[in-house]
Amino acid sequence: MEGEVKEEIDLPPGFRFHPSDEELITYYLMNKISDSNNFIARAIGDVDLNKSEPWDLPGKAKMGEEEWYFFSQRDRKYPTGVRTNRATNSGYWKTTGKDKEIFSNLELVGMKKTLVFYKGRAPRGEKTNWVMHEYRLHSKSSYTTHKVF
Amino acid sequence: MEGEVKEEIDLPPGFRFHPSDEELITYYLMNKISDSNNFIARAIGDVDLNKSEPWDLPGKAKMGEEEWYFFSQRDRKYPTGVRTNRATNSGYWKTTGKDKEIFSNLELVGMKKTLVFYKGRAPRGEKTNWVMHEYRLHSKSSYTTHKVF
């Protein structure tokens, strides 16, 4: 990251990036997937979630105070499988609750999964207060958008 | 309002005006009070709350989807008194709960009052779902900032 200049938007006081679930999917994720080389989101950077501990994520974000947004690519647990590898060096993200359907004009456009970070290794991990929402398109793709808080 | 052009900020999707209580007081209200002729807030317009019904306020706002922000000047109930006139043509705003102290770096900078709109005339007004937060400086001034939702 050294030498890299953080891109900042000059926003008046009180303006924040508070996207809706629908905007995250229909604008940000769809654009990222359709043109991942050229689409630059001013508030959402790329991150490798397997190489980042949750407490390092705020520092890697483009903006955010209590919530931070990222794009990431899914790492398959096994090359031939469909399960996602959600481990980091110090722990793992574990799904909690049921996935939520996200609609846009009554059309199902994506899903939102809630995950909690545990330190250590399953099944003996120690639950933390780090929470992440993972947004995926209602279609097959390796890209997902993440909101960490 | 005819002929007036609404000033719009070109914000990327997901960016919204979601100011903190502290920002409303220490940036917006303080600037408005110190330079009311020249200070233009891109998200907060001026309004006469005695001449506006709550359901007309969203249309008078510069921006907002579920919350709208305004500056207003206090109308004294009686020329020599300190009580504020909170009546409109069709009803009145009534205080609910206790005023909340707003701090900035441990310093008391202002107060936040919560009001609910009642149709009709006190004490027989009919409660509505319109809510307003009124922010005032911790000092004497006729200007207040309002958040309506």
PDB file of C-alpha atoms in Angstrom:
ATOM      1  CA  MET A   1       0.000   0.000   0.000  1.00  0.00           C
ATOM      2  CA  GLU A   2       3.008   2.254   0.440  1.00  0.00           C
ATOM      3  CA  GLY A   3       3.069   5.165  -1.923  1.00  0.00           C
ATOM      4  CA  GLU A   4      -0.587   4.710  -2.756  1.00  0.00           C
ATOM      5  CA  VAL A   5      -2.679   7.819  -2.357  1.00  0.00           C
ATOM      6  CA  LYS A   6      -6.106   7.389  -0.842  1.00  0.00           C
ATOM      7  CA  GLU A   7      -8.758   8.778  -3.100  1.00  0.00           C
ATOM      8  CA  GLU A   8     -10.918  11.163  -1.103  1.00  0.00           C
ATOM      9  CA  ILE A   9     -14.178  12.782  -2.050  1.00  0.00           C
ATOM     10  CA  ASP A  10     -14.645  16.303  -0.889  1.00  0.00           C
ATOM     11  CA  LEU A  11     -18.057  16.066   0.733  1.00  0.00           C
ATOM     12  CA  PRO A  12     -19.721  18.786   2.802  1.00  0.00           C
ATOM     13  CA  PRO A  13     -20.208  17.942   6.513  1.00  0.00           C
ATOM     14  CA  GLY A  14     -23.007  15.488   7.115  1.00  0.00           C
ATOM     15  CA  PHE A  15     -22.793  13.708   3.771  1.00  0.00           C
ATOM     16  CA  ARG A  16     -22.007  10.013   4.099  1.00  0.00           C
ATOM     17  CA  PHE A  17     -21.982   6.812   2.118  1.00  0.00           C
ATOM     18  CA  HIS A  18     -25.135   5.108   3.405  1.00  0.00           C
ATOM     19  CA  PRO A  19     -26.247   2.910   0.506  1.00  0.00           C
ATOM     20  CA  SER A  20     -29.382   0.813   0.536  1.00  0.00           C
ATOM     21  CA  ASP A  21     -29.164  -2.942   0.011  1.00  0.00           C
ATOM     22  CA  GLU A  22     -30.701  -2.391  -3.400  1.00  0.00           C
ATOM     23  CA  GLU A  23     -28.112   0.221  -4.423  1.00  0.00           C
ATOM     24  CA  LEU A  24     -25.272  -2.037  -3.336  1.00  0.00           C
ATOM     25  CA  ILE A  25     -26.533  -4.777  -5.617  1.00  0.00           C
ATOM     26  CA  THR A  26     -28.091  -3.024  -8.598  1.00  0.00           C
ATOM     27  CA  TYR A  27     -25.519  -0.269  -8.936  1.00  0.00           C
ATOM     28  CA  TYR A  28     -22.245  -1.203  -7.275  1.00  0.00           C
ATOM     29  CA  LEU A  29     -22.111  -4.967  -7.557  1.00  0.00           C
ATOM     30  CA  MET A  30     -23.603  -5.134 -11.048  1.00  0.00           C
ATOM     31  CA  ASN A  31     -21.166  -2.519 -12.364  1.00  0.00           C
ATOM     32  CA  LYS A  32     -18.226  -4.203 -10.664  1.00  0.00           C
ATOM     33  CA  ILE A  33     -19.110  -7.544 -12.176  1.00  0.00           C
ATOM     34  CA  SER A  34     -19.788  -6.253 -15.659  1.00  0.00           C
ATOM     35  CA  ASP A  35     -16.638  -4.120 -15.835  1.00  0.00           C
ATOM     36  CA  SER A  36     -14.299  -5.041 -12.999  1.00  0.00           C
ATOM     37  CA  ASN A  37     -11.247  -3.459 -14.604  1.00  0.00           C
ATOM     38  CA  ASN A  38     -12.648  -0.021 -15.219  1.00  0.00           C
ATOM     39  CA  PHE A  39     -15.408   0.471 -12.665  1.00  0.00           C
ATOM     40  CA  ILE A  40     -14.113   2.531  -9.762  1.00  0.00           C
ATOM     41  CA  ALA A  41     -16.418   3.022  -6.805  1.00  0.00           C
ATOM     42  CA  ARG A  42     -15.419   6.061  -4.820  1.00  0.00           C
ATOM     43  CA  ALA A  43     -16.453   4.498  -1.529  1.00  0.00           C
ATOM     44  CA  ILE A  44     -15.766   0.795  -2.075  1.00  0.00           C
ATOM     45  CA  GLY A  45     -12.291  -0.645  -2.424  1.00  0.00           C
ATOM     46  CA  ASP A  46     -11.148  -4.172  -3.204  1.00  0.00           C
ATOM     47  CA  VAL A  47      -9.972  -6.469  -0.472  1.00  0.00           C
ATOM     48  CA  ASP A  48      -8.945 -10.083   0.026  1.00  0.00           C
ATOM     49  CA  LEU A  49     -11.044 -11.141   2.982  1.00  0.00           C
ATOM     50  CA  ASN A  50      -8.957 -14.223   3.633  1.00  0.00           C
ATOM     51  CA  LYS A  51      -5.844 -12.109   4.038  1.00  0.00           C
ATOM     52  CA  SER A  52      -7.462  -9.404   6.188  1.00  0.00           C
ATOM     53  CA  GLU A  53      -8.416  -9.534   9.839  1.00  0.00           C
ATOM     54  CA  PRO A  54     -11.610  -7.585  10.592  1.00  0.00           C
ATOM     55  CA  TRP A  55      -9.774  -4.991  12.711  1.00  0.00           C
ATOM     56  CA  ASP A  56      -7.502  -4.235   9.733  1.00  0.00           C
ATOM     57  CA  LEU A  57     -10.418  -3.571   7.389  1.00  0.00           C
ATOM     58  CA  PRO A  58     -11.257   0.011   8.482  1.00  0.00           C
ATOM     59  CA  GLY A  59      -7.699   1.022   7.566  1.00  0.00           C
ATOM     60  CA  LYS A  60      -8.075  -0.559   4.151  1.00  0.00           C
ATOM     61  CA  ALA A  61     -11.382   1.155   3.385  1.00  0.00           C
ATOM     62  CA  LYS A  62     -11.763   4.179   1.113  1.00  0.00           C
ATOM     63  CA  MET A  63     -14.119   5.842   3.582  1.00  0.00           C
ATOM     64  CA  GLY A  64     -16.395   5.056   6.522  1.00  0.00           C
ATOM     65  CA  GLU A  65     -16.631   5.777  10.215  1.00  0.00           C
ATOM     66  CA  GLU A  66     -18.564   2.910  11.735  1.00  0.00           C
ATOM     67  CA  GLU A  67     -19.233   0.884   8.598  1.00  0.00           C
ATOM     68  CA  TRP A  68     -16.850   0.025   5.756  1.00  0.00           C
ATOM     69  CA  TYR A  69     -17.577  -1.315   2.298  1.00  0.00           C
ATOM     70  CA  PHE A  70     -15.498  -3.654   0.126  1.00  0.00           C
ATOM     71  CA  PHE A  71     -15.573  -5.752  -2.966  1.00  0.00           C
ATOM     72  CA  SER A  72     -14.040  -9.176  -2.688  1.00  0.00           C
ATOM     73  CA  GLN A  73     -13.713 -12.278  -4.776  1.00  0.00           C
ATOM     74  CA  ARG A  74     -14.883 -15.541  -3.388  1.00  0.00           C
ATOM     75  CA  ASP A  75     -12.207 -18.037  -2.461  1.00  0.00           C
ATOM     76  CA  ARG A  76     -13.441 -21.576  -2.897  1.00  0.00           C
ATOM     77  CA  LYS A  77     -12.654 -23.909  -0.023  1.00  0.00           C
ATOM     78  CA  TYR A  78     -11.852 -26.699  -2.472  1.00  0.00           C
ATOM     79  CA  PRO A  79     -11.014 -26.093  -6.144  1.00  0.00           C
ATOM     80  CA  THR A  80     -13.896 -28.231  -7.322  1.00  0.00           C
ATOM     81  CA  GLY A  81     -16.448 -27.291  -4.659  1.00  0.00           C
ATOM     82  CA  VAL A  82     -18.949 -24.527  -4.105  1.00  0.00           C
ATOM     83  CA  ARG A  83     -18.213 -23.808  -0.449  1.00  0.00           C
ATOM     84  CA  THR A  84     -16.577 -20.481   0.298  1.00  0.00           C
ATOM     85  CA  ASN A  85     -13.394 -20.249   2.335  1.00  0.00           C
ATOM     86  CA  ARG A  86     -14.064 -17.686   5.041  1.00  0.00           C
ATOM     87  CA  ALA A  87     -10.963 -18.194   7.164  1.00  0.00           C
ATOM     88  CA  THR A  88      -8.303 -15.614   7.966  1.00  0.00           C
ATOM     89  CA  ASN A  89      -5.020 -16.120   9.794  1.00  0.00           C
ATOM     90  CA  SER A  90      -6.561 -15.497  13.174  1.00  0.00           C
ATOM     91  CA  GLY A  91     -10.118 -16.776  12.784  1.00  0.00           C
ATOM     92  CA  TYR A  92     -13.118 -17.169  10.502  1.00  0.00           C
ATOM     93  CA  TRP A  93     -16.416 -15.585   9.449  1.00  0.00           C
ATOM     94  CA  LYS A  94     -19.441 -17.696  10.286  1.00  0.00           C
ATOM     95  CA  THR A  95     -22.898 -17.323   8.815  1.00  0.00           C
ATOM     96  CA  THR A  96     -25.648 -16.308  11.210  1.00  0.00           C
ATOM     97  CA  GLY A  97     -29.384 -16.264  10.558  1.00  0.00           C
ATOM     98  CA  LYS A  98     -31.036 -16.677   7.214  1.00  0.00           C
ATOM     99  CA  ASP A  99     -30.044 -14.988   3.964  1.00  0.00           C
ATOM    100  CA  LYS A 100     -32.286 -12.047   3.118  1.00  0.00           C
ATOM    101  CA  GLU A 101     -33.754 -11.565  -0.338  1.00  0.00           C
ATOM    102  CA  ILE A 102     -33.132  -8.127  -1.853  1.00  0.00           C
ATOM    103  CA  PHE A 103     -35.713  -6.797  -4.266  1.00  0.00           C
ATOM    104  CA  SER A 104     -35.676  -3.965  -6.763  1.00  0.00           C
ATOM    105  CA  ASN A 105     -39.058  -2.969  -8.159  1.00  0.00           C
ATOM    106  CA  LEU A 106     -40.486  -6.297  -6.987  1.00  0.00           C
ATOM    107  CA  GLU A 107     -37.758  -8.216  -8.811  1.00  0.00           C
ATOM    108  CA  LEU A 108     -35.368 -10.421  -6.810  1.00  0.00           C
ATOM    109  CA  VAL A 109     -31.943  -8.973  -7.580  1.00  0.00           C
ATOM    110  CA  GLY A 110     -29.716 -10.473  -4.907  1.00  0.00           C
ATOM    111  CA  MET A 111     -29.155 -11.951  -1.492  1.00  0.00           C
ATOM    112  CA  LYS A 112     -27.696 -10.589   1.741  1.00  0.00           C
ATOM    113  CA  LYS A 113     -25.922 -12.916   4.155  1.00  0.00           C
ATOM    114  CA  THR A 114     -24.937 -11.940   7.708  1.00  0.00           C
ATOM    115  CA  LEU A 115     -21.661 -13.238   9.134  1.00  0.00           C
ATOM    116  CA  VAL A 116     -19.960 -12.911  12.523  1.00  0.00           C
ATOM    117  CA  PHE A 117     -16.229 -13.183  13.094  1.00  0.00           C
ATOM    118  CA  TYR A 118     -14.828 -15.826  15.467  1.00  0.00           C
ATOM    119  CA  LYS A 119     -11.237 -15.882  16.682  1.00  0.00           C
ATOM    120  CA  GLY A 120      -9.489 -19.250  16.576  1.00  0.00           C
ATOM    121  CA  ARG A 121     -10.571 -22.322  14.659  1.00  0.00           C
ATOM    122  CA  ALA A 122     -14.048 -23.871  14.307  1.00  0.00           C
ATOM    123  CA  PRO A 123     -15.792 -25.266  16.224  1.00  0.00           C
ATOM    124  CA  ARG A 124     -13.955 -23.719  19.191  1.00  0.00           C
ATOM    125  CA  GLY A 125     -13.754 -20.179  17.922  1.00  0.00           C
ATOM    126  CA  GLU A 126     -14.455 -17.258  20.224  1.00  0.00           C
ATOM    127  CA  LYS A 127     -17.245 -14.974  18.997  1.00  0.00           C
ATOM    128  CA  THR A 128     -16.394 -11.295  18.434  1.00  0.00           C
ATOM    129  CA  ASN A 129     -18.479  -8.184  17.784  1.00  0.00           C
ATOM    130  CA  TRP A 130     -17.358  -7.912  14.152  1.00  0.00           C
ATOM    131  CA  VAL A 131     -20.268  -8.310  11.774  1.00  0.00           C
ATOM    132  CA  MET A 132     -20.316  -8.412   7.995  1.00  0.00           C
ATOM    133  CA  HIS A 133     -23.097  -8.358   5.441  1.00  0.00           C
ATOM    134  CA  GLU A 134     -22.259 -10.127   2.236  1.00  0.00           C
ATOM    135  CA  TYR A 135     -24.227  -9.156  -0.870  1.00  0.00           C
ATOM    136  CA  ARG A 136     -24.335 -11.360  -3.911  1.00  0.00           C
ATOM    137  CA  LEU A 137     -26.207 -11.144  -7.185  1.00  0.00           C
ATOM    138  CA  HIS A 138     -29.114 -13.444  -7.796  1.00  0.00           C
ATOM    139  CA  SER A 139     -26.977 -15.268 -10.353  1.00  0.00           C
ATOM    140  CA  LYS A 140     -23.633 -16.995 -10.436  1.00  0.00           C
ATOM    141  CA  SER A 141     -20.596 -14.850  -9.970  1.00  0.00           C
ATOM    142  CA  SER A 142     -17.436 -14.908  -7.919  1.00  0.00           C
ATOM    143  CA  TYR A 143     -17.773 -11.239  -6.881  1.00  0.00           C
ATOM    144  CA  THR A 144     -19.507 -10.165  -3.710  1.00  0.00           C
ATOM    145  CA  THR A 145     -19.858  -6.828  -1.936  1.00  0.00           C
ATOM    146  CA  HIS A 146     -19.266  -6.565   1.803  1.00  0.00           C
ATOM    147  CA  LYS A 147     -20.328  -4.209   4.518  1.00  0.00           C
ATOM    148  CA  VAL A 148     -18.285  -4.552   7.716  1.00  0.00           C
ATOM    149  CA  PHE A 149     -19.239  -3.047  11.055  1.00  0.00           C
TER     150      PHE A 149
ATOM    151  CA  MET B   1     -41.755  28.682  -5.655  1.00  0.00           C
ATOM    152  CA  GLU B   2     -42.639  28.836  -9.349  1.00  0.00           C
ATOM    153  CA  GLY B   3     -39.684  29.430 -11.587  1.00  0.00           C
ATOM    154  CA  GLU B   4     -37.274  28.543  -8.829  1.00  0.00           C
ATOM    155  CA  VAL B   5     -34.750  25.898  -9.750  1.00  0.00           C
ATOM    156  CA  LYS B   6     -33.932  23.330  -7.116  1.00  0.00           C
ATOM    157  CA  GLU B   7     -30.248  23.181  -6.418  1.00  0.00           C
ATOM    158  CA  GLU B   8     -29.152  19.561  -6.753  1.00  0.00           C
ATOM    159  CA  ILE B   9     -25.865  18.016  -5.821  1.00  0.00           C
ATOM    160  CA  ASP B  10     -24.618  15.352  -8.156  1.00  0.00           C
ATOM    161  CA  LEU B  11     -23.858  12.576  -5.694  1.00  0.00           C
ATOM    162  CA  PRO B  12     -22.942   9.014  -6.636  1.00  0.00           C
ATOM    163  CA  PRO B  13     -25.535   6.376  -5.673  1.00  0.00           C
ATOM    164  CA  GLY B  14     -25.566   5.601  -1.967  1.00  0.00           C
ATOM    165  CA  PHE B  15     -24.354   9.005  -0.793  1.00  0.00           C
ATOM    166  CA  ARG B  16     -26.832  10.740   1.478  1.00  0.00           C
ATOM    167  CA  PHE B  17     -27.133  13.648   3.871  1.00  0.00           C
ATOM    168  CA  HIS B  18     -27.056  11.890   7.230  1.00  0.00           C
ATOM    169  CA  PRO B  19     -25.597  14.477   9.595  1.00  0.00           C
ATOM    170  CA  SER B  20     -24.888  13.823  13.259  1.00  0.00           C
ATOM    171  CA  ASP B  21     -26.513  15.978  15.923  1.00  0.00           C
ATOM    172  CA  GLU B  22     -23.107  17.524  16.511  1.00  0.00           C
ATOM    173  CA  GLU B  23     -22.607  18.424  12.825  1.00  0.00           C
ATOM    174  CA  LEU B  24     -26.045  20.028  12.667  1.00  0.00           C
ATOM    175  CA  ILE B  25     -25.175  22.300  15.540  1.00  0.00           C
ATOM    176  CA  THR B  26     -21.456  22.991  15.246  1.00  0.00           C
ATOM    177  CA  TYR B  27     -21.315  23.310  11.461  1.00  0.00           C
ATOM    178  CA  TYR B  28     -24.731  24.075  10.015  1.00  0.00           C
ATOM    179  CA  LEU B  29     -26.480  26.030  12.732  1.00  0.00           C
ATOM    180  CA  MET B  30     -23.410  27.973  13.829  1.00  0.00           C
ATOM    181  CA  ASN B  31     -22.631  29.022  10.250  1.00  0.00           C
ATOM    182  CA  LYS B  32     -26.237  29.933   9.582  1.00  0.00           C
ATOM    183  CA  ILE B  33     -26.395  32.096  12.661  1.00  0.00           C
ATOM    184  CA  SER B  34     -23.075  33.804  12.119  1.00  0.00           C
ATOM    185  CA  ASP B  35     -23.676  34.563   8.433  1.00  0.00           C
ATOM    186  CA  SER B  36     -27.329  33.986   7.598  1.00  0.00           C
ATOM    187  CA  ASN B  37     -27.206  36.009   4.373  1.00  0.00           C
ATOM    188  CA  ASN B  38     -24.304  34.255   2.717  1.00  0.00           C
ATOM    189  CA  PHE B  39     -24.195  30.786   4.189  1.00  0.00           C
ATOM    190  CA  ILE B  40     -25.824  28.324   1.798  1.00  0.00           C
ATOM    191  CA  ALA B  41     -26.238  24.758   2.974  1.00  0.00           C
ATOM    192  CA  ARG B  42     -26.626  22.436   0.040  1.00  0.00           C
ATOM    193  CA  ALA B  43     -28.969  20.139   1.918  1.00  0.00           C
ATOM    194  CA  ILE B  44     -30.833  22.521   4.249  1.00  0.00           C
ATOM    195  CA  GLY B  45     -33.291  25.123   3.026  1.00  0.00           C
ATOM    196  CA  ASP B  46     -35.150  27.824   4.900  1.00  0.00           C
ATOM    197  CA  VAL B  47     -38.751  27.368   5.861  1.00  0.00           C
ATOM    198  CA  ASP B  48     -41.444  29.113   7.886  1.00  0.00           C
ATOM    199  CA  LEU B  49     -42.730  26.326  10.101  1.00  0.00           C
ATOM    200  CA  ASN B  50     -45.880  28.234  11.021  1.00  0.00           C
ATOM    201  CA  LYS B  51     -46.836  28.518   7.372  1.00  0.00           C
ATOM    202  CA  SER B  52     -46.029  24.926   6.426  1.00  0.00           C
ATOM    203  CA  GLU B  53     -47.967  21.776   7.170  1.00  0.00           C
ATOM    204  CA  PRO B  54     -45.707  18.772   7.833  1.00  0.00           C
ATOM    205  CA  TRP B  55     -46.865  16.965   4.674  1.00  0.00           C
ATOM    206  CA  ASP B  56     -45.797  19.968   2.592  1.00  0.00           C
ATOM    207  CA  LEU B  57     -42.277  20.000   4.027  1.00  0.00           C
ATOM    208  CA  PRO B  58     -40.759  17.181   1.907  1.00  0.00           C
ATOM    209  CA  GLY B  59     -41.655  19.173  -1.212  1.00  0.00           C
ATOM    210  CA  LYS B  60     -39.958  22.246   0.209  1.00  0.00           C
ATOM    211  CA  ALA B  61     -36.744  20.410   1.106  1.00  0.00           C
ATOM    212  CA  LYS B  62     -33.536  20.608  -0.924  1.00  0.00           C
ATOM    213  CA  MET B  63     -33.012  16.869  -0.589  1.00  0.00           C
ATOM    214  CA  GLY B  64     -34.066  13.888   1.489  1.00  0.00           C
ATOM    215  CA  GLU B  65     -36.026  10.686   1.136  1.00  0.00           C
ATOM    216  CA  GLU B  66     -37.350   9.845   4.565  1.00  0.00           C
ATOM    217  CA  GLU B  67     -35.900  12.773   6.503  1.00  0.00           C
ATOM    218  CA  TRP B  68     -35.779  16.443   5.576  1.00  0.00           C
ATOM    219  CA  TYR B  69     -33.750  19.279   7.045  1.00  0.00           C
ATOM    220  CA  PHE B  70     -34.634  22.946   7.425  1.00  0.00           C
ATOM    221  CA  PHE B  71     -33.600  26.184   9.022  1.00  0.00           C
ATOM    222  CA  SER B  72     -36.337  28.229  10.572  1.00  0.00           C
ATOM    223  CA  GLN B  73     -36.676  31.335  12.663  1.00  0.00           C
ATOM    224  CA  ARG B  74     -38.537  31.148  15.898  1.00  0.00           C
ATOM    225  CA  ASP B  75     -41.897  32.872  15.992  1.00  0.00           C
ATOM    226  CA  ARG B  76     -42.649  34.172  19.455  1.00  0.00           C
ATOM    227  CA  LYS B  77     -46.131  33.402  20.696  1.00  0.00           C
ATOM    228  CA  TYR B  78     -46.348  36.863  22.211  1.00  0.00           C
ATOM    229  CA  PRO B  79     -44.088  39.761  21.198  1.00  0.00           C
ATOM    230  CA  THR B  80     -42.761  40.185  24.688  1.00  0.00           C
ATOM    231  CA  GLY B  81     -42.614  36.524  25.689  1.00  0.00           C
ATOM    232  CA  VAL B  82     -40.201  33.654  25.308  1.00  0.00           C
ATOM    233  CA  ARG B  83     -42.664  30.949  24.291  1.00  0.00           C
ATOM    234  CA  THR B  84     -42.438  29.732  20.717  1.00  0.00           C
ATOM    235  CA  ASN B  85     -45.467  29.675  18.443  1.00  0.00           C
ATOM    236  CA  ARG B  86     -45.611  26.167  16.991  1.00  0.00           C
ATOM    237  CA  ALA B  87     -49.031  26.341  15.348  1.00  0.00           C
ATOM    238  CA  THR B  88     -49.799  25.905  11.662  1.00  0.00           C
ATOM    239  CA  ASN B  89     -53.119  26.378   9.855  1.00  0.00           C
ATOM    240  CA  SER B  90     -54.189  22.815  10.456  1.00  0.00           C
ATOM    241  CA  GLY B  91     -52.532  21.911  13.747  1.00  0.00           C
ATOM    242  CA  TYR B  92     -49.530  22.325  16.017  1.00  0.00           C
ATOM    243  CA  TRP B  93     -46.181  20.795  17.000  1.00  0.00           C
ATOM    244  CA  LYS B  94     -46.075  19.590  20.590  1.00  0.00           C
ATOM    245  CA  THR B  95     -42.977  18.804  22.610  1.00  0.00           C
ATOM    246  CA  THR B  96     -42.508  15.218  23.667  1.00  0.00           C
ATOM    247  CA  GLY B  97     -39.972  13.847  26.126  1.00  0.00           C
ATOM    248  CA  LYS B  98     -36.995  15.705  27.488  1.00  0.00           C
ATOM    249  CA  ASP B  99     -34.585  17.871  25.549  1.00  0.00           C
ATOM    250  CA  LYS B 100     -31.306  16.097  24.828  1.00  0.00           C
ATOM    251  CA  GLU B 101     -27.955  17.759  25.422  1.00  0.00           C
ATOM    252  CA  ILE B 102     -25.604  17.701  22.429  1.00  0.00           C
ATOM    253  CA  PHE B 103     -21.887  17.644  23.124  1.00  0.00           C
ATOM    254  CA  SER B 104     -18.859  18.304  20.965  1.00  0.00           C
ATOM    255  CA  ASN B 105     -15.530  17.217  22.473  1.00  0.00           C
ATOM    256  CA  LEU B 106     -17.152  17.127  25.911  1.00  0.00           C
ATOM    257  CA  GLU B 107     -18.434  20.677  25.520  1.00  0.00           C
ATOM    258  CA  LEU B 108     -22.180  21.330  25.596  1.00  0.00           C
ATOM    259  CA  VAL B 109     -22.902  22.958  22.227  1.00  0.00           C
ATOM    260  CA  GLY B 110     -26.675  22.707  21.911  1.00  0.00           C
ATOM    261  CA  MET B 111     -29.990  21.085  22.673  1.00  0.00           C
ATOM    262  CA  LYS B 112     -32.254  18.766  20.689  1.00  0.00           C
ATOM    263  CA  LYS B 113     -36.003  18.874  21.257  1.00  0.00           C
ATOM    264  CA  THR B 114     -38.434  16.272  19.905  1.00  0.00           C
ATOM    265  CA  LEU B 115     -41.863  17.390  18.713  1.00  0.00           C
ATOM    266  CA  VAL B 116     -44.908  15.546  17.366  1.00  0.00           C
ATOM    267  CA  PHE B 117     -47.523  17.078  15.098  1.00  0.00           C
ATOM    268  CA  TYR B 118     -51.178  17.168  16.170  1.00  0.00           C
ATOM    269  CA  LYS B 119     -54.048  18.052  13.837  1.00  0.00           C
ATOM    270  CA  GLY B 120     -56.613  20.459  15.204  1.00  0.00           C
ATOM    271  CA  ARG B 121     -56.260  22.722  18.191  1.00  0.00           C
ATOM    272  CA  ALA B 122     -54.856  21.982  21.657  1.00  0.00           C
ATOM    273  CA  PRO B 123     -55.794  20.296  23.883  1.00  0.00           C
ATOM    274  CA  ARG B 124     -58.051  18.306  21.529  1.00  0.00           C
ATOM    275  CA  GLY B 125     -55.558  17.757  18.718  1.00  0.00           C
ATOM    276  CA  GLU B 126     -55.255  14.407  17.023  1.00  0.00           C
ATOM    277  CA  LYS B 127     -51.742  12.943  17.138  1.00  0.00           C
ATOM    278  CA  THR B 128     -50.042  12.174  13.812  1.00  0.00           C
ATOM    279  CA  ASN B 129     -46.889  10.244  12.851  1.00  0.00           C
ATOM    280  CA  TRP B 130     -44.992  13.411  11.887  1.00  0.00           C
ATOM    281  CA  VAL B 131     -41.966  13.923  14.102  1.00  0.00           C
ATOM    282  CA  MET B 132     -39.495  16.784  14.195  1.00  0.00           C
ATOM    283  CA  HIS B 133     -36.200  17.306  15.980  1.00  0.00           C
ATOM    284  CA  GLU B 134     -35.423  20.892  16.740  1.00  0.00           C
ATOM    285  CA  TYR B 135     -31.787  21.806  17.298  1.00  0.00           C
ATOM    286  CA  ARG B 136     -30.789  24.996  19.003  1.00  0.00           C
ATOM    287  CA  LEU B 137     -27.488  26.453  20.079  1.00  0.00           C
ATOM    288  CA  HIS B 138     -26.570  26.513  23.713  1.00  0.00           C
ATOM    289  CA  SER B 139     -26.974  30.271  23.647  1.00  0.00           C
ATOM    290  CA  LYS B 140     -29.663  32.728  22.724  1.00  0.00           C
ATOM    291  CA  SER B 141     -30.639  32.934  19.095  1.00  0.00           C
ATOM    292  CA  SER B 142     -33.826  32.950  17.071  1.00  0.00           C
ATOM    293  CA  TYR B 143     -32.469  30.423  14.541  1.00  0.00           C
ATOM    294  CA  THR B 144     -33.061  26.706  14.902  1.00  0.00           C
ATOM    295  CA  THR B 145     -32.382  23.738  12.636  1.00  0.00           C
ATOM    296  CA  HIS B 146     -35.052  21.118  12.068  1.00  0.00           C
ATOM    297  CA  LYS B 147     -35.078  17.497  11.019  1.00  0.00           C
ATOM    298  CA  VAL B 148     -38.516  16.268   9.927  1.00  0.00           C
ATOM    299  CA  PHE B 149     -39.431  12.609   9.438  1.00  0.00           C
TER     300      PHE B 149
END
